[in-house]
Amino acid sequence: MIFIMKQSATEPQIEAITATLKKYGLGVHLSKGTEATIIGVIGDKSKLLAHVTPELLPGVERCVPIAQSYKLASRTLHPEGKPALVGGFTIGGKELAIMAGPCAVESEEQIFETAKAVNASGAQFLRGGAYKPRTSPYAFQGMEDEGFKLLRAAADAHGLRVVSEVIAETQLDTAAQYCDMFQIGARNMQNFRLLKAVGRSGVPVLLKRGIASTIDEWLDAAEYILAEGNENVILCERGIRTFETATRNTLDIGAVAVARERSSLPIIIDPSHAAGKVAYVEPLALAGVAAGANGVIVEVHPNPKEAMSDAAQQLTFAQFDVLVKKMEKVHSALA
Ligand code: PEP
Ligand code: MN
């Protein structure tokens, strides 16, 4: 439930309502927009409703129930959207967020070369897996903490921010020393203990949509992170599993529109894991931007053929450069 306050509501009235809600054991989430102040009520409201008629509280214009199970992630609570701040960059603001880098960090030379190239093309974030959750236990599992260190050094050398996947609660303290944003991979979208832990970490989180998850399940997963007090959550649509096998996954472009309607969280597109093949990366990325995505995360490698993972879908530096120029054109056409 949210309380929409009257334009004339005073600070003492807002504080009195907050105190009342806390008295009944409810969580309070204050959102001060340009139009109105909204107080989000989080938790079991039955005791409150048994004793208080919320509409009659001084300063309240009206009460609106939030129909969905997710509250903090809902559009109702933040009608104007809720941009995320990551390393000084606003995702969900005017500028398109561009994250690029290899599937996996493989060597110092590889990641430094990539950081230089993607920065020159206009990316603000360097991506790269240090811990790789691979389908087969025999496949390359990543450089682990050494990978984080190389990512950080390469990003710092070229003025970029680091986004990298975390896969376990126990690694978060170390990972936080090197990453500006944690990525929760598709396979871990419903690893609820991990979601709570990244929520508590306070580090911004890029939450990939699960391979077979509905949009509402994905937003419930985001709610786990937000409910721990972490304000900076970004959704990432990376394709879902369907009957179609021509692409690696089916990029759900409709999910961009639906997530934007239901949720205030910024949303980005991962065309690489959806496409699975270089030839489809550009059209999917452009479609995502055209649909209103706030950014993209794209796999780029100095020598894709030699990549230790996801070789078929990684762009060369030249291909990435062309893609950025086209995405910027689409983005500015919509502005
Ligand atoms: C990745 O970004 O390299 C990755 C493993 O992505 P996903 O979790 O979407 O498969
Ligand atoms: Mn990959």
PDB file of N, CA, C and O in Angstrom, residues 33 41 43 53 61 131 137 141 165 169 184 204 216 226 256 267 282 290 298 310 313 315 323 331:
ATOM      1  N   GLY A  33       8.848  12.836  -4.874  1.00  0.00           N
ATOM      2  CA  GLY A  33       8.935  13.173  -6.296  1.00  0.00           C
ATOM      3  C   GLY A  33       8.623  14.635  -6.512  1.00  0.00           C
ATOM      4  O   GLY A  33       8.345  15.369  -5.550  1.00  0.00           O
ATOM      5  N   VAL A  41       4.276   1.544   2.244  1.00  0.00           N
ATOM      6  CA  VAL A  41       4.102   0.778   3.479  1.00  0.00           C
ATOM      7  C   VAL A  41       4.473  -0.670   3.175  1.00  0.00           C
ATOM      8  O   VAL A  41       3.868  -1.302   2.303  1.00  0.00           O
ATOM      9  N   GLY A  43       5.076  -4.556   4.472  1.00  0.00           N
ATOM     10  CA  GLY A  43       4.851  -5.551   5.531  1.00  0.00           C
ATOM     11  C   GLY A  43       3.377  -5.878   5.696  1.00  0.00           C
ATOM     12  O   GLY A  43       2.537  -5.523   4.868  1.00  0.00           O
ATOM     13  N   THR A  53      -7.774   4.198  10.172  1.00  0.00           N
ATOM     14  CA  THR A  53      -8.283   4.398   8.812  1.00  0.00           C
ATOM     15  C   THR A  53      -7.286   5.329   8.106  1.00  0.00           C
ATOM     16  O   THR A  53      -7.286   6.537   8.346  1.00  0.00           O
ATOM     17  N   GLU A  61      -3.622  12.274   1.079  1.00  0.00           N
ATOM     18  CA  GLU A  61      -4.578  12.548  -0.008  1.00  0.00           C
ATOM     19  C   GLU A  61      -5.402  11.280  -0.278  1.00  0.00           C
ATOM     20  O   GLU A  61      -6.604  11.296  -0.311  1.00  0.00           O
ATOM     21  N   TYR A 131      34.582 -15.160 -12.237  1.00  0.00           N
ATOM     22  CA  TYR A 131      33.997 -16.432 -11.804  1.00  0.00           C
ATOM     23  C   TYR A 131      32.942 -16.792 -12.835  1.00  0.00           C
ATOM     24  O   TYR A 131      31.964 -16.063 -13.001  1.00  0.00           O
ATOM     25  N   PRO A 137      31.217 -28.781 -15.837  1.00  0.00           N
ATOM     26  CA  PRO A 137      32.274 -28.582 -14.837  1.00  0.00           C
ATOM     27  C   PRO A 137      33.672 -28.642 -15.452  1.00  0.00           C
ATOM     28  O   PRO A 137      34.654 -28.231 -14.831  1.00  0.00           O
ATOM     29  N   GLN A 141      36.557 -22.151 -15.853  1.00  0.00           N
ATOM     30  CA  GLN A 141      35.737 -21.628 -14.745  1.00  0.00           C
ATOM     31  C   GLN A 141      36.108 -20.184 -14.359  1.00  0.00           C
ATOM     32  O   GLN A 141      35.557 -19.639 -13.414  1.00  0.00           O
ATOM     33  N   GLU A 165      30.461 -10.757 -12.444  1.00  0.00           N
ATOM     34  CA  GLU A 165      29.523 -11.676 -11.780  1.00  0.00           C
ATOM     35  C   GLU A 165      30.062 -12.189 -10.446  1.00  0.00           C
ATOM     36  O   GLU A 165      31.246 -12.487 -10.314  1.00  0.00           O
ATOM     37  N   GLU A 169      27.932 -16.045  -1.636  1.00  0.00           N
ATOM     38  CA  GLU A 169      27.891 -15.074  -0.537  1.00  0.00           C
ATOM     39  C   GLU A 169      29.288 -14.855   0.062  1.00  0.00           C
ATOM     40  O   GLU A 169      29.670 -13.737   0.383  1.00  0.00           O
ATOM     41  N   ILE A 184      24.465 -10.462 -11.016  1.00  0.00           N
ATOM     42  CA  ILE A 184      23.871 -11.750 -10.638  1.00  0.00           C
ATOM     43  C   ILE A 184      23.456 -12.403 -11.945  1.00  0.00           C
ATOM     44  O   ILE A 184      22.652 -11.857 -12.704  1.00  0.00           O
ATOM     45  N   PRO A 204      25.979  -1.710  -5.937  1.00  0.00           N
ATOM     46  CA  PRO A 204      24.931  -1.788  -6.964  1.00  0.00           C
ATOM     47  C   PRO A 204      24.894  -3.172  -7.632  1.00  0.00           C
ATOM     48  O   PRO A 204      25.943  -3.828  -7.760  1.00  0.00           O
ATOM     49  N   ASP A 216       7.468 -11.202 -13.601  1.00  0.00           N
ATOM     50  CA  ASP A 216       7.136 -10.970 -12.188  1.00  0.00           C
ATOM     51  C   ASP A 216       8.091 -11.714 -11.243  1.00  0.00           C
ATOM     52  O   ASP A 216       8.438 -11.187 -10.187  1.00  0.00           O
ATOM     53  N   LEU A 226      16.382  -5.113  -2.959  1.00  0.00           N
ATOM     54  CA  LEU A 226      15.921  -3.805  -2.478  1.00  0.00           C
ATOM     55  C   LEU A 226      15.491  -3.877  -1.013  1.00  0.00           C
ATOM     56  O   LEU A 226      15.727  -2.948  -0.234  1.00  0.00           O
ATOM     57  N   VAL A 256      11.020  -5.437 -21.961  1.00  0.00           N
ATOM     58  CA  VAL A 256      11.497  -4.069 -21.680  1.00  0.00           C
ATOM     59  C   VAL A 256      10.288  -3.176 -21.395  1.00  0.00           C
ATOM     60  O   VAL A 256      10.249  -2.443 -20.403  1.00  0.00           O
ATOM     61  N   ILE A 267      16.434  -0.673 -16.848  1.00  0.00           N
ATOM     62  CA  ILE A 267      16.578  -1.982 -17.502  1.00  0.00           C
ATOM     63  C   ILE A 267      17.557  -1.882 -18.656  1.00  0.00           C
ATOM     64  O   ILE A 267      17.516  -0.919 -19.419  1.00  0.00           O
ATOM     65  N   GLU A 282      24.040  -7.137 -33.235  1.00  0.00           N
ATOM     66  CA  GLU A 282      23.706  -5.743 -33.556  1.00  0.00           C
ATOM     67  C   GLU A 282      22.193  -5.514 -33.672  1.00  0.00           C
ATOM     68  O   GLU A 282      21.659  -4.612 -33.013  1.00  0.00           O
ATOM     69  N   ALA A 290      15.808   0.712 -29.062  1.00  0.00           N
ATOM     70  CA  ALA A 290      14.578   1.289 -29.629  1.00  0.00           C
ATOM     71  C   ALA A 290      13.375   1.044 -28.724  1.00  0.00           C
ATOM     72  O   ALA A 290      12.461   1.858 -28.643  1.00  0.00           O
ATOM     73  N   VAL A 298      27.504  -5.811 -23.618  1.00  0.00           N
ATOM     74  CA  VAL A 298      27.874  -6.516 -24.844  1.00  0.00           C
ATOM     75  C   VAL A 298      29.225  -7.200 -24.671  1.00  0.00           C
ATOM     76  O   VAL A 298      30.162  -6.606 -24.129  1.00  0.00           O
ATOM     77  N   ASP A 310      32.176 -18.561 -24.929  1.00  0.00           N
ATOM     78  CA  ASP A 310      31.276 -17.772 -25.777  1.00  0.00           C
ATOM     79  C   ASP A 310      31.957 -17.134 -26.995  1.00  0.00           C
ATOM     80  O   ASP A 310      31.695 -15.968 -27.342  1.00  0.00           O
ATOM     81  N   GLN A 313      29.839 -15.449 -30.045  1.00  0.00           N
ATOM     82  CA  GLN A 313      28.991 -14.257 -29.894  1.00  0.00           C
ATOM     83  C   GLN A 313      29.751 -12.976 -29.567  1.00  0.00           C
ATOM     84  O   GLN A 313      29.148 -11.922 -29.432  1.00  0.00           O
ATOM     85  N   LEU A 315      31.973  -9.727 -30.062  1.00  0.00           N
ATOM     86  CA  LEU A 315      32.278  -8.797 -31.152  1.00  0.00           C
ATOM     87  C   LEU A 315      33.760  -8.458 -31.156  1.00  0.00           C
ATOM     88  O   LEU A 315      34.416  -8.460 -30.116  1.00  0.00           O
ATOM     89  N   LEU A 323      28.678  -0.665 -33.704  1.00  0.00           N
ATOM     90  CA  LEU A 323      27.441  -0.848 -32.930  1.00  0.00           C
ATOM     91  C   LEU A 323      27.152   0.365 -32.045  1.00  0.00           C
ATOM     92  O   LEU A 323      26.021   0.852 -31.992  1.00  0.00           O
ATOM     93  N   HIS A 331      19.215   5.926 -29.962  1.00  0.00           N
ATOM     94  CA  HIS A 331      18.901   6.536 -28.665  1.00  0.00           C
ATOM     95  C   HIS A 331      18.562   8.016 -28.825  1.00  0.00           C
ATOM     96  O   HIS A 331      17.587   8.508 -28.264  1.00  0.00           O
TER      97      HIS A 331
END
